[in-house]
Short mmCIF file of C-alpha atoms in Angstrom, two decimals:
data_model
loop_
_atom_site.label_atom_id
_atom_site.label_comp_id
_atom_site.label_asym_id
_atom_site.label_seq_id
_atom_site.Cartn_x
_atom_site.Cartn_y
_atom_site.Cartn_z
CA MET A 18 29.17 11.47 -40.09
CA PHE A 19 26.35 9.05 -41.05
CA GLY A 20 25.58 8.23 -37.53
CA PHE A 21 26.69 5.02 -38.22
CA GLY A 22 27.09 2.73 -34.95
CA LYS A 23 25.00 5.70 -32.99
CA LYS A 24 22.29 4.02 -30.03
CA GLU A 25 19.81 6.08 -29.21
CA ALA A 26 19.81 6.52 -25.32
CA LYS A 27 16.75 4.13 -23.80
CA THR A 28 14.07 5.93 -22.03
CA PRO A 29 13.81 4.51 -18.17
CA GLU A 30 10.69 2.98 -19.00
CA GLU A 31 12.75 0.73 -21.50
CA ARG A 32 15.44 0.83 -19.34
CA LEU A 33 13.50 -0.38 -15.93
CA ALA A 34 11.51 -2.66 -18.73
CA GLU A 35 15.02 -4.49 -19.17
CA LEU A 36 16.11 -5.01 -16.37
CA GLU A 37 12.85 -6.89 -15.38
CA LYS A 38 12.87 -9.23 -18.66
CA LYS A 39 17.04 -9.88 -17.05
CA GLN A 40 15.92 -10.12 -13.46
CA ASP A 41 18.62 -8.17 -12.20
CA TRP A 42 17.12 -7.15 -9.29
CA ALA A 43 20.20 -5.15 -7.90
CA GLY A 44 20.28 -3.25 -11.83
CA LEU A 45 16.82 -2.81 -10.91
CA ALA A 46 17.42 -1.51 -7.29
CA LYS A 47 20.03 1.08 -8.63
CA ALA A 48 17.97 2.50 -11.69
CA TYR A 49 15.30 2.79 -9.14
CA TYR A 50 17.63 4.85 -6.71
CA GLU A 51 18.58 6.65 -9.93
CA LEU A 52 15.74 8.12 -10.68
CA GLY A 53 14.58 9.10 -7.31
CA VAL A 54 17.30 10.94 -6.77
CA SER A 55 17.38 12.65 -10.22
CA ALA A 56 13.66 13.70 -9.18
CA MET A 57 14.54 14.84 -5.54
CA ASP A 58 17.13 17.11 -7.02
CA GLY A 59 15.10 18.21 -9.28
CA GLY A 60 12.60 19.57 -6.54
CA ASP A 61 9.24 16.78 -7.94
CA LEU A 62 8.82 15.37 -4.62
CA ASN A 63 6.36 12.35 -5.31
CA HIS A 64 8.84 11.08 -7.74
CA ALA A 65 11.49 10.83 -5.57
CA GLN A 66 9.04 8.98 -2.91
CA LEU A 67 7.67 6.85 -5.18
CA TRP A 68 11.09 5.27 -6.94
CA LEU A 69 13.54 6.22 -3.63
CA HIS A 70 11.15 3.75 -1.77
CA ARG A 71 10.96 1.60 -4.57
CA ALA A 72 14.65 0.78 -4.23
CA ASP A 73 14.57 0.43 -0.82
CA THR A 74 12.11 -2.49 -1.05
CA ILE A 75 14.00 -4.14 -3.63
CA TYR A 76 17.60 -4.53 -2.26
CA SER A 77 16.06 -4.47 1.61
CA ALA A 78 13.93 -7.59 0.38
CA ASP A 79 17.23 -10.09 -0.47
CA ASP A 80 20.57 -9.96 1.49
CA THR A 81 22.23 -10.56 -2.24
CA THR A 82 20.54 -8.07 -3.96
CA TYR A 83 21.68 -5.42 -0.28
CA GLU A 84 25.30 -6.41 -1.37
CA LYS A 85 25.57 -6.30 -4.75
CA VAL A 86 23.70 -2.66 -4.54
CA GLY A 87 26.74 -1.36 -1.70
CA ASP A 88 26.41 0.62 1.34
CA LYS A 89 27.21 3.60 -0.49
CA LEU A 90 23.80 3.84 -2.41
CA THR A 91 21.95 2.10 0.34
CA ASP A 92 22.67 4.85 3.05
CA ASP A 93 22.57 7.20 0.88
CA CYS A 94 18.95 6.42 -0.15
CA SER A 95 17.69 5.70 3.48
CA ASP A 96 19.29 9.45 4.21
CA ARG A 97 17.07 10.49 1.30
CA ILE A 98 14.01 9.07 2.43
CA GLY A 99 14.61 10.09 5.89
CA THR A 100 14.77 13.74 4.61
CA LEU A 101 11.32 12.99 2.63
CA GLU A 102 9.82 12.03 5.53
CA ASP A 103 9.99 15.19 7.12
CA GLU A 104 8.28 17.24 4.53
CA GLU A 105 5.26 17.75 5.64
CA GLU A 106 3.38 19.28 2.29
CA LEU A 107 4.19 15.96 0.69
CA PHE A 108 0.67 14.43 0.22
CA TYR A 109 1.47 11.22 1.63
CA ASN A 110 2.95 12.63 4.48
CA ALA A 111 0.18 15.05 5.42
CA VAL A 112 -2.66 12.49 4.65
CA LEU A 113 -1.29 10.05 7.40
CA ALA A 114 -0.22 13.28 9.70
CA GLU A 115 -4.20 14.44 9.53
CA ILE A 116 -5.79 10.42 9.65
CA GLU A 117 -3.02 10.20 12.57
CA GLU A 118 -4.97 13.27 14.09
CA LYS A 119 -8.41 12.57 13.47
CA SER A 120 -7.55 8.84 15.08
CA GLU A 121 -7.79 10.43 18.51
CA ASP A 122 -10.99 10.50 18.51
CA LEU A 123 -12.36 7.39 17.49
CA LEU A 124 -10.32 4.99 20.16
CA PRO A 125 -11.33 1.95 20.71
CA ARG A 126 -13.38 2.50 17.75
CA LEU A 127 -10.43 3.06 15.23
CA ARG A 128 -10.48 -0.56 13.90
CA ALA A 129 -13.57 -0.18 12.37
CA TRP A 130 -12.09 3.32 10.47
CA GLY A 131 -9.32 0.83 8.90
CA LEU A 132 -11.86 -1.96 8.35
CA LEU A 133 -14.28 0.53 5.88
CA SER A 134 -10.96 1.58 4.23
CA MET A 135 -9.81 -2.33 3.58
CA ALA A 136 -12.93 -2.56 2.59
CA ARG A 137 -12.42 -0.67 -0.78
CA LEU A 138 -8.99 -2.96 -2.00
CA VAL A 139 -11.48 -6.06 -1.85
CA LYS A 140 -12.47 -5.79 -5.74
CA LEU A 141 -8.76 -4.16 -6.71
CA GLY A 142 -7.49 -7.55 -4.77
CA GLU A 143 -9.28 -10.07 -6.76
CA GLN A 144 -7.89 -8.36 -9.88
CA LEU A 145 -4.26 -9.16 -8.49
CA SER A 146 -5.26 -12.73 -6.92
CA LYS A 147 -4.95 -13.57 -10.67
CA LEU A 148 -1.01 -13.30 -11.13
CA PRO A 149 1.26 -16.11 -10.12
CA GLY A 150 1.68 -15.95 -6.51
CA CYS A 151 -0.39 -13.19 -5.36
CA GLU A 152 -3.60 -15.81 -4.83
CA VAL A 153 -3.94 -14.39 -1.13
CA LEU A 154 -5.18 -11.03 -2.49
CA GLY A 155 -8.56 -12.53 -3.71
CA GLU A 156 -9.08 -13.29 -0.01
CA LEU A 157 -9.35 -9.69 1.06
CA GLY A 158 -13.09 -10.36 0.99
CA TRP A 159 -13.41 -13.34 3.15
CA ALA A 160 -10.66 -11.69 5.84
CA VAL A 161 -13.01 -8.15 5.95
CA ASP A 162 -16.20 -9.96 7.14
CA MET A 163 -14.43 -12.51 8.96
CA MET A 164 -13.11 -9.50 10.85
CA ALA A 165 -15.96 -7.51 11.10
CA ARG A 166 -17.83 -10.36 12.61
CA CYS A 167 -15.10 -10.80 15.18
CA PHE A 168 -16.11 -7.55 16.57
CA GLN A 169 -19.60 -9.15 17.08
CA ALA A 170 -18.76 -12.75 18.10
CA PRO A 171 -15.90 -14.58 18.76
CA PRO A 172 -14.26 -16.12 15.87
CA SER A 173 -13.71 -20.24 15.57
CA GLN A 174 -10.15 -21.84 15.27
CA GLU A 175 -10.68 -22.44 11.82
CA GLU A 176 -11.43 -19.14 11.13
CA TYR A 177 -8.31 -17.93 13.54
CA GLN A 178 -6.10 -20.28 11.83
CA HIS A 179 -7.19 -19.02 8.51
CA LEU A 180 -6.89 -15.11 8.90
CA MET A 181 -3.45 -15.89 9.87
CA ASP A 182 -2.67 -17.52 6.95
CA VAL A 183 -3.77 -14.75 4.96
CA CYS A 184 -1.73 -12.42 7.23
CA ASN A 185 1.42 -14.50 7.05
CA ALA A 186 1.14 -14.43 2.44
CA LEU A 187 0.63 -10.93 3.09
CA TYR A 188 3.62 -10.14 4.65
CA GLU A 189 5.48 -12.92 2.29
CA LEU A 190 3.96 -11.47 -0.77
CA ASN A 191 6.94 -8.41 -0.46
CA GLY A 192 9.61 -10.66 -1.55
CA LYS A 193 8.05 -12.10 -4.27
CA LYS A 194 9.64 -11.40 -7.50
CA ILE A 195 6.44 -10.50 -8.65
CA TYR A 196 5.91 -7.49 -6.55
CA TYR A 197 8.44 -5.97 -9.13
CA THR A 198 6.62 -6.98 -12.48
CA GLY A 199 3.61 -8.18 -11.92
CA GLN A 200 0.34 -6.06 -13.62
CA ILE A 201 -2.99 -6.03 -14.53
CA GLU A 202 -4.99 -4.00 -17.40
CA VAL A 203 -7.19 -1.09 -15.78
CA PRO A 204 -9.50 -0.35 -18.96
CA GLY A 205 -9.31 3.37 -20.97
CA LYS A 206 -6.11 4.03 -18.40
CA ALA A 207 -2.65 3.13 -17.93
CA PRO A 208 -1.59 -0.97 -16.71
CA PHE A 209 -1.98 -1.13 -12.59
CA GLN A 210 1.31 -2.71 -11.76
CA LEU A 211 1.09 -4.66 -8.58
CA PHE A 212 4.83 -2.26 -7.63
CA ASP A 213 1.49 0.21 -7.02
CA LEU A 214 0.92 -1.05 -3.48
CA ASN A 215 4.40 0.15 -2.07
CA GLY A 216 3.08 3.61 -1.48
CA MET A 217 1.99 4.80 2.12
CA PHE A 218 4.50 2.21 3.79
CA GLY A 219 3.16 -0.80 1.19
CA VAL A 220 -0.41 -1.51 1.21
CA GLU A 221 0.28 -5.49 1.52
CA GLN A 222 2.48 -4.69 4.99
CA GLU A 223 -0.19 -2.41 5.81
CA LEU A 224 -2.73 -5.54 5.43
CA ASN A 225 -0.74 -7.42 7.19
CA GLY A 226 0.09 -5.53 10.23
CA TYR A 227 -3.77 -4.37 10.58
CA ILE A 228 -4.76 -8.27 10.42
CA ASP A 229 -1.88 -9.20 13.03
CA SER A 230 -2.95 -6.72 15.47
CA HIS A 231 -6.64 -7.84 15.07
CA LEU A 232 -5.84 -11.97 15.43
CA ARG A 233 -3.79 -9.88 18.53
CA LEU A 234 -6.94 -8.76 19.71
CA VAL A 235 -8.16 -11.85 19.38
CA ALA A 236 -6.22 -13.29 21.68
CA ALA A 237 -6.04 -11.08 24.07
CA LEU A 238 -9.57 -10.92 24.78
CA SER A 239 -10.04 -14.80 24.68
CA GLN A 240 -7.60 -14.67 27.71
CA GLY A 241 -9.73 -11.91 29.63
CA ALA A 242 -6.09 -10.02 29.20
CA GLU A 243 -7.01 -6.02 30.51
CA GLU A 244 -4.46 -4.44 28.73
CA LEU A 245 -5.40 -4.82 24.34
CA PRO A 246 -3.05 -4.01 21.47
CA ASN A 247 -3.33 -0.55 20.09
CA ALA A 248 -4.36 -0.21 16.28
CA GLU A 249 -2.91 1.48 14.10
CA SER A 250 -4.04 4.43 11.83
CA SER A 251 -2.40 4.35 8.44
CA ILE A 252 -4.26 1.36 7.31
CA VAL A 253 -6.95 3.53 6.48
CA ALA A 254 -4.86 5.17 3.63
CA CYS A 255 -4.56 2.43 2.00
CA ALA A 256 -6.80 2.67 -0.89
CA LEU A 257 -5.61 5.76 -1.81
CA LEU A 258 -2.59 4.34 -3.81
CA PRO A 259 -0.65 7.09 -4.65
CA ASP A 260 2.30 5.70 -6.22
CA TYR A 261 -0.16 4.23 -9.86
CA TYR A 262 -1.17 7.85 -9.89
CA VAL A 263 2.20 9.17 -9.63
CA ARG A 264 3.80 7.07 -12.20
CA THR A 265 1.56 7.37 -14.78
CA GLY A 266 1.86 11.18 -14.88
CA ALA A 267 -0.58 12.93 -12.13
CA ASP A 268 1.28 16.27 -10.98
CA ARG A 269 -1.08 17.02 -8.35
CA LEU A 270 -2.54 13.88 -6.35
CA GLU A 271 -5.03 16.70 -4.84
CA GLU A 272 -6.32 17.30 -7.77
CA VAL A 273 -6.94 13.44 -9.14
CA PRO A 274 -10.10 12.62 -9.73
CA GLN A 275 -9.91 8.83 -8.13
CA ILE A 276 -7.93 10.48 -4.86
CA LYS A 277 -10.34 13.11 -4.35
CA ALA A 278 -13.02 10.85 -3.99
CA GLU A 279 -11.04 8.19 -2.36
CA LEU A 280 -10.21 11.33 0.37
CA ALA A 281 -14.27 11.89 0.60
CA ARG A 282 -15.11 8.35 1.63
CA ILE A 283 -12.64 8.45 4.35
CA TRP A 284 -13.27 11.83 5.95
CA SER A 285 -17.65 10.84 5.55
CA ASP A 286 -16.08 7.07 6.74
CA TYR A 287 -14.54 9.15 10.22
CA GLU A 288 -17.40 10.68 11.38
CA PHE A 289 -19.85 7.83 11.17
CA VAL A 290 -17.40 6.19 13.26
CA ARG A 291 -17.34 9.12 15.17
CA ASP A 292 -20.85 10.33 15.36
CA ARG A 293 -23.65 7.35 14.26
CA PHE A 294 -21.30 4.37 14.23
CA THR A 295 -23.92 0.70 14.71
CA TRP A 296 -22.42 -2.70 12.95
CA GLU A 297 -25.50 -3.03 10.81
CA GLU A 298 -24.59 0.39 9.19
CA ALA A 299 -21.31 -0.92 8.93
CA ALA A 300 -22.15 -3.94 7.24
CA GLU A 301 -23.87 -2.26 4.51
CA LYS A 302 -21.43 0.02 3.61
CA ILE A 303 -18.66 -2.75 3.89
CA ALA A 304 -21.19 -4.66 1.05
CA ALA A 305 -21.18 -1.37 -1.29
CA TYR A 306 -17.12 -1.05 -0.56
CA LYS A 307 -16.37 -4.32 -1.68
CA GLN A 308 -17.60 -3.92 -4.90
CA LEU A 309 -16.35 -0.39 -5.76
CA ASP A 310 -13.68 -0.56 -8.27
CA ILE A 311 -11.70 2.59 -6.68
CA LEU A 312 -9.61 3.41 -10.33
CA ALA A 313 -12.90 3.67 -12.16
CA GLY A 314 -13.56 7.77 -12.69
#
């Protein structure tokens, strides 16, 4: 009658924050999964993409967490992610499909297109590198410059080893708990969570894959190999960061000013690489992109 003992239900944000504070990773994976299921069943595919992939990232990174979550959840989450991958109209899929289609015009300059996109993550990487265990993200500027030089002259053994160390550290970032909890302030906007890198197959994993492919290319060239490793096109989308905008309330990603601006840069870079590419102009673009705050606007 008087409501004694009645507790108000926690908001999803409060529940997630509580699980993060308790470091209950299995509980956090389950919570993300439940949010994803609710979004998907309600037809909100962007949020389904966001939450289900977060759940998958957490339980896939640790065997103990995977076992606690259970096969029933992981199997259904995997099935739902597979269904989302077939949704051609989903922004995540549509952009990657268009990039892949256009990349067929660029061989062997596809790597340059990806490198220009990677340069636009440098400033954000510097900010994220202040989080404990994330120092490698502050090395993106050096890595971009070094790889650009490698296209014109072979690296020293020390440079090659340093790039390999950066590559390995990016791969290991995904399994660190700070990946699920770390965030930085964004002036005038919602904080950017490190976990917001998880979209588009995981930005840090795309960076790892791009650098690994570059290292294999350098090794193949140094050995006079006739067959060179193929470049991947998905790195081109790395600076879109759709998870951040979905999580912070965007209804239509295509209308987000920062995403529209980044798409314009992607297609402009495509035309540059396809039609009038020179390393001199590429170096100028890279220098400008390294100073770009892609979350501004």
